[in-house]
Amino acid sequence: MTIQLSVSTRKRAEFVDITADVQRAVRDSGVKSGTCIVSVSHTTAGITINENADPDVCRDIIAQLERMVPRQGGYHHLEGNADAHIKATLIGFSVTLPVEEKALVLGTWQGIFFCEFDGPRSRRIYVKVVPDPQ
């Protein structure tokens, strides 16, 4: 079963910590041991895992991506969001995590982030929890 989560962003570029929502989806799935896949079906947004203790980490990542891929960069894509497509491709559209004892296996400082690059928007995130073969 695939669980759909919704997130509404407030800025053009922002990272939203979705760890608690994904943990809840894993717990509600009833899967004790397996794999969790978190993905987005948007071409200007991504999913990543990084430190969730210090918000400056996310701010630094966004700032560095902006330096690497500026909004105005002489792109061919005419919709005005070519940079968002490139940033999303660099971050990636999914993460895969192990599940043990009905919980995500994450490091002490790790969190799962929805990465918005063309907001503000309402977005969908998909969580699929797959049990280990019996």
Coordinates of N, CA and C in Angstrom, one line a residue:
M1 N 0.8 -1.2 0.0 CA 0.0 0.0 0.0 C 0.9 1.2 0.0
T2 N 0.5 2.2 -0.8 CA 1.2 3.5 -0.9 C 0.4 4.5 -0.1
I3 N 1.1 5.2 0.7 CA 0.5 6.3 1.5 C 0.8 7.6 0.9
Q4 N -0.1 8.5 0.8 CA 0.1 9.8 0.2 C 0.1 10.9 1.3
L5 N 1.2 11.7 1.4 CA 1.3 12.8 2.3 C 1.1 14.1 1.5
S6 N 0.7 15.1 2.1 CA 0.6 16.4 1.5 C 1.4 17.4 2.2
V7 N 2.0 18.3 1.5 CA 2.8 19.4 2.1 C 2.5 20.7 1.3
S8 N 2.4 21.8 2.0 CA 2.2 23.1 1.4 C 3.4 23.9 1.8
T9 N 4.1 24.4 0.8 CA 5.3 25.2 1.0 C 4.9 26.7 1.0
R10 N 5.7 27.5 1.6 CA 5.5 28.9 1.7 C 6.5 29.8 0.9
K11 N 7.6 29.2 0.5 CA 8.7 29.9 -0.2 C 9.0 29.3 -1.5
R12 N 9.7 30.0 -2.3 CA 10.1 29.4 -3.6 C 11.1 28.2 -3.4
A13 N 12.0 28.4 -2.4 CA 12.9 27.3 -2.1 C 12.9 27.1 -0.6
E14 N 12.6 25.9 -0.2 CA 12.6 25.6 1.3 C 12.6 24.1 1.5
F15 N 13.2 23.7 2.6 CA 13.2 22.3 3.0 C 12.2 22.1 4.1
V16 N 11.3 21.1 4.0 CA 10.3 20.8 5.0 C 10.6 19.5 5.6
D17 N 10.8 19.4 6.9 CA 11.1 18.2 7.6 C 9.9 17.3 7.7
I18 N 9.9 16.2 7.0 CA 8.7 15.3 7.0 C 9.0 14.0 7.7
T19 N 10.0 14.0 8.5 CA 10.4 12.8 9.3 C 9.3 12.2 10.1
A20 N 8.6 13.0 10.9 CA 7.6 12.5 11.8 C 6.4 12.0 11.0
D21 N 6.1 12.6 9.8 CA 5.0 12.1 9.0 C 5.3 10.7 8.4
V22 N 6.6 10.6 7.9 CA 7.0 9.3 7.3 C 7.1 8.2 8.4
Q23 N 7.6 8.6 9.6 CA 7.6 7.6 10.7 C 6.2 7.1 11.0
R24 N 5.2 8.1 11.1 CA 3.8 7.7 11.4 C 3.3 6.8 10.3
A25 N 3.6 7.0 9.0 CA 3.2 6.2 7.9 C 3.8 4.8 8.1
V26 N 5.0 4.7 8.5 CA 5.7 3.4 8.7 C 5.0 2.7 9.8
R27 N 4.8 3.3 10.9 CA 4.1 2.7 12.1 C 2.7 2.2 11.7
D28 N 2.0 3.1 11.0 CA 0.6 2.7 10.6 C 0.5 1.6 9.6
S29 N 1.6 1.4 8.9 CA 1.6 0.3 7.9 C 1.6 -1.1 8.5
G30 N 2.1 -1.2 9.8 CA 2.1 -2.4 10.4 C 3.3 -3.3 10.1
V31 N 4.2 -2.8 9.2 CA 5.4 -3.5 8.8 C 6.4 -3.4 9.9
K32 N 6.8 -4.6 10.4 CA 7.8 -4.6 11.5 C 9.2 -4.5 10.9
S33 N 9.5 -5.1 9.8 CA 10.9 -5.1 9.2 C 10.8 -5.1 7.7
G34 N 11.5 -4.1 7.1 CA 11.4 -4.0 5.6 C 12.1 -2.8 5.1
T35 N 11.5 -2.2 4.1 CA 12.0 -1.1 3.4 C 11.0 0.0 3.2
C36 N 11.4 1.2 3.4 CA 10.5 2.4 3.2 C 11.1 3.2 2.0
I37 N 10.2 3.5 1.0 CA 10.6 4.3 -0.1 C 9.7 5.6 0.0
V38 N 10.4 6.7 0.0 CA 9.7 8.0 0.0 C 10.1 8.8 -1.3
S39 N 9.0 9.2 -2.0 CA 9.3 9.8 -3.3 C 8.3 10.9 -3.6
V40 N 8.7 11.8 -4.5 CA 7.8 12.8 -5.0 C 7.6 12.6 -6.5
S41 N 6.4 13.1 -7.0 CA 6.2 13.0 -8.4 C 6.2 14.3 -9.1
H42 N 7.0 15.2 -8.6 CA 7.1 16.6 -9.1 C 8.5 16.8 -9.7
T43 N 8.6 17.5 -10.8 CA 9.9 17.7 -11.4 C 10.7 18.9 -10.9
T44 N 10.1 19.6 -10.0 CA 10.8 20.8 -9.4 C 10.9 20.7 -7.9
A45 N 10.8 19.5 -7.4 CA 10.9 19.2 -5.9 C 11.7 17.9 -5.8
G46 N 12.2 17.7 -4.6 CA 13.0 16.5 -4.3 C 12.8 16.0 -2.9
I47 N 13.5 15.0 -2.6 CA 13.5 14.4 -1.3 C 15.0 14.1 -0.9
T48 N 15.4 14.4 0.3 CA 16.7 14.1 0.8 C 16.8 13.8 2.2
I49 N 17.9 13.3 2.7 CA 18.1 13.0 4.1 C 19.3 13.8 4.5
N50 N 19.2 14.6 5.6 CA 20.3 15.3 6.1 C 20.1 15.7 7.6
E51 N 20.9 16.5 8.1 CA 20.8 16.8 9.5 C 19.5 17.6 9.8
N52 N 18.8 17.2 10.8 CA 17.6 18.0 11.2 C 17.7 18.6 12.6
A53 N 18.9 18.7 13.1 CA 19.1 19.3 14.4 C 19.3 20.8 14.3
D54 N 20.0 21.2 13.3 CA 20.4 22.6 13.1 C 19.8 23.1 11.7
P55 N 18.9 24.0 11.8 CA 18.2 24.5 10.5 C 19.2 25.2 9.6
D56 N 20.3 25.6 10.1 CA 21.3 26.3 9.2 C 21.8 25.3 8.2
V57 N 21.8 24.0 8.4 CA 22.3 23.1 7.4 C 21.4 23.2 6.2
C58 N 20.1 23.2 6.4 CA 19.2 23.3 5.2 C 19.4 24.6 4.5
R59 N 19.5 25.7 5.3 CA 19.7 27.0 4.7 C 21.0 27.0 3.9
D60 N 22.0 26.4 4.4 CA 23.3 26.4 3.7 C 23.2 25.6 2.4
I61 N 22.5 24.5 2.4 CA 22.3 23.7 1.2 C 21.5 24.5 0.1
I62 N 20.4 25.1 0.5 CA 19.7 25.9 -0.4 C 20.5 27.1 -1.0
A63 N 21.3 27.7 -0.1 CA 22.1 28.8 -0.6 C 23.2 28.3 -1.6
Q64 N 23.8 27.2 -1.3 CA 24.8 26.7 -2.2 C 24.2 26.2 -3.5
L65 N 23.0 25.6 -3.5 CA 22.3 25.3 -4.7 C 22.0 26.5 -5.6
E66 N 21.7 27.6 -4.9 CA 21.4 28.8 -5.6 C 22.6 29.4 -6.3
R67 N 23.8 29.3 -5.6 CA 25.0 29.7 -6.2 C 25.4 28.9 -7.4
M68 N 25.2 27.6 -7.2 CA 25.5 26.6 -8.3 C 24.6 26.7 -9.5
V69 N 23.3 26.9 -9.2 CA 22.3 27.0 -10.3 C 21.4 28.2 -10.0
P70 N 21.8 29.4 -10.5 CA 21.1 30.6 -10.2 C 19.7 30.6 -10.9
R71 N 18.8 31.3 -10.4 CA 17.4 31.4 -11.0 C 17.5 31.9 -12.4
Q72 N 18.3 32.9 -12.7 CA 18.5 33.5 -14.0 C 19.8 33.0 -14.5
G73 N 19.8 32.0 -15.4 CA 21.0 31.4 -15.9 C 21.1 31.2 -17.4
G74 N 20.3 31.9 -18.1 CA 20.3 31.8 -19.6 C 19.8 30.4 -20.0
Y75 N 18.8 29.9 -19.4 CA 18.3 28.5 -19.7 C 17.4 28.6 -20.9
H76 N 17.3 27.4 -21.6 CA 16.4 27.3 -22.7 C 14.9 27.1 -22.4
H77 N 14.7 26.4 -21.2 CA 13.3 26.2 -20.8 C 12.6 27.5 -20.5
L78 N 11.5 27.7 -21.1 CA 10.8 29.0 -21.2 C 9.9 29.3 -20.0
E79 N 9.6 28.3 -19.2 CA 8.6 28.5 -18.1 C 9.2 29.4 -16.9
G80 N 10.5 29.6 -16.9 CA 11.1 30.4 -15.8 C 11.5 29.7 -14.6
N81 N 11.4 28.3 -14.7 CA 11.8 27.5 -13.5 C 12.8 26.4 -13.8
A82 N 13.6 26.7 -14.9 CA 14.6 25.7 -15.3 C 15.6 25.4 -14.1
D83 N 15.9 26.4 -13.3 CA 16.8 26.2 -12.2 C 16.2 25.2 -11.2
A84 N 14.8 25.3 -11.0 CA 14.2 24.4 -10.1 C 14.3 22.9 -10.6
H85 N 14.1 22.7 -11.9 CA 14.3 21.4 -12.4 C 15.7 20.8 -12.2
I86 N 16.7 21.7 -12.4 CA 18.1 21.3 -12.2 C 18.4 20.9 -10.8
K87 N 17.9 21.8 -9.8 CA 18.1 21.6 -8.4 C 17.5 20.3 -8.0
A88 N 16.3 20.0 -8.4 CA 15.6 18.8 -8.0 C 16.3 17.6 -8.6
T89 N 16.9 17.7 -9.8 CA 17.6 16.6 -10.3 C 18.9 16.3 -9.5
L90 N 19.5 17.4 -9.0 CA 20.7 17.2 -8.2 C 20.4 16.6 -6.9
I91 N 19.3 17.0 -6.2 CA 18.9 16.4 -4.9 C 18.4 15.0 -5.1
G92 N 17.5 14.8 -6.1 CA 16.9 13.5 -6.3 C 15.5 13.5 -5.9
F93 N 14.8 12.5 -6.4 CA 13.3 12.4 -6.2 C 12.8 11.3 -5.2
S94 N 13.8 10.6 -4.6 CA 13.4 9.6 -3.7 C 14.5 9.2 -2.8
V95 N 14.1 8.6 -1.6 CA 15.1 8.0 -0.7 C 14.5 6.7 -0.3
T96 N 15.4 5.8 0.0 CA 15.1 4.4 0.5 C 15.7 4.2 1.8
L97 N 14.9 3.7 2.8 CA 15.4 3.5 4.2 C 15.0 2.2 4.7
P98 N 15.8 1.6 5.5 CA 15.4 0.3 6.2 C 14.4 0.6 7.3
V99 N 13.6 -0.4 7.6 CA 12.6 -0.3 8.6 C 12.9 -1.5 9.6
E100 N 13.0 -1.2 10.9 CA 13.2 -2.3 11.9 C 12.3 -1.9 13.1
E101 N 11.7 -2.9 13.6 CA 10.8 -2.7 14.8 C 9.8 -1.6 14.6
K102 N 9.2 -1.6 13.3 CA 8.1 -0.7 12.9 C 8.6 0.8 13.0
A103 N 9.9 1.0 12.8 CA 10.5 2.4 12.8 C 11.5 2.5 11.7
L104 N 11.7 3.7 11.2 CA 12.7 4.0 10.2 C 14.1 3.9 10.9
V105 N 15.1 3.4 10.2 CA 16.4 3.4 10.7 C 17.1 4.6 10.2
L106 N 17.3 5.6 11.1 CA 17.9 6.8 10.8 C 19.0 7.1 11.8
G107 N 20.0 7.8 11.4 CA 21.1 8.2 12.4 C 20.5 9.3 13.3
T108 N 21.2 9.5 14.4 CA 20.8 10.4 15.5 C 20.4 11.8 14.9
W109 N 21.2 12.3 14.0 CA 20.9 13.7 13.5 C 20.2 13.7 12.2
Q110 N 19.8 12.6 11.7 CA 19.2 12.5 10.3 C 17.7 12.8 10.3
G111 N 17.2 13.5 9.3 CA 15.8 13.7 9.1 C 15.6 13.6 7.6
I112 N 14.3 13.4 7.3 CA 13.9 13.3 5.9 C 13.3 14.7 5.5
F113 N 13.7 15.2 4.4 CA 13.2 16.6 4.0 C 12.6 16.5 2.6
F114 N 11.4 17.2 2.5 CA 10.9 17.5 1.2 C 11.6 18.8 0.8
C115 N 12.1 18.9 -0.4 CA 12.8 20.0 -0.9 C 12.0 20.7 -2.0
E116 N 11.6 21.9 -1.7 CA 10.8 22.7 -2.7 C 11.8 23.7 -3.4
F117 N 11.6 23.7 -4.8 CA 12.5 24.6 -5.5 C 11.6 25.5 -6.5
D118 N 10.3 25.4 -6.4 CA 9.5 26.2 -7.3 C 8.1 26.5 -6.6
G119 N 8.2 26.9 -5.4 CA 7.1 27.2 -4.6 C 6.7 28.7 -4.6
P120 N 5.7 29.0 -3.8 CA 5.0 28.1 -2.9 C 4.0 27.3 -3.7
R121 N 3.8 26.1 -3.2 CA 2.9 25.1 -3.9 C 2.3 24.1 -2.9
S122 N 1.3 23.4 -3.3 CA 0.8 22.2 -2.6 C 1.4 21.0 -3.3
R123 N 2.0 20.1 -2.5 CA 2.7 19.0 -3.2 C 2.3 17.7 -2.5
R124 N 2.6 16.6 -3.3 CA 2.3 15.2 -2.8 C 3.6 14.5 -2.6
I125 N 3.6 13.7 -1.6 CA 4.7 12.8 -1.3 C 4.2 11.4 -1.1
Y126 N 4.9 10.5 -1.6 CA 4.4 9.1 -1.6 C 5.3 8.2 -0.7
V127 N 4.7 7.5 0.2 CA 5.5 6.6 1.1 C 5.0 5.2 0.8
K128 N 6.0 4.3 0.5 CA 5.7 2.9 0.3 C 6.5 2.1 1.2
V129 N 5.8 1.3 2.1 CA 6.6 0.4 3.0 C 6.4 -1.0 2.6
V130 N 7.5 -1.7 2.3 CA 7.6 -3.0 1.8 C 8.1 -4.0 2.8
P131 N 7.3 -5.0 3.2 CA 7.9 -5.9 4.3 C 9.0 -6.8 3.7
D132 N 9.9 -7.2 4.6 CA 10.9 -8.2 4.2 C 10.1 -9.5 3.8
P133 N 10.7 -10.2 2.8 CA 10.1 -11.5 2.4 C 10.1 -12.4 3.6
Q134 N 9.0 -13.2 3.7 CA 8.9 -14.1 4.8 C 9.6 -15.4 4.6

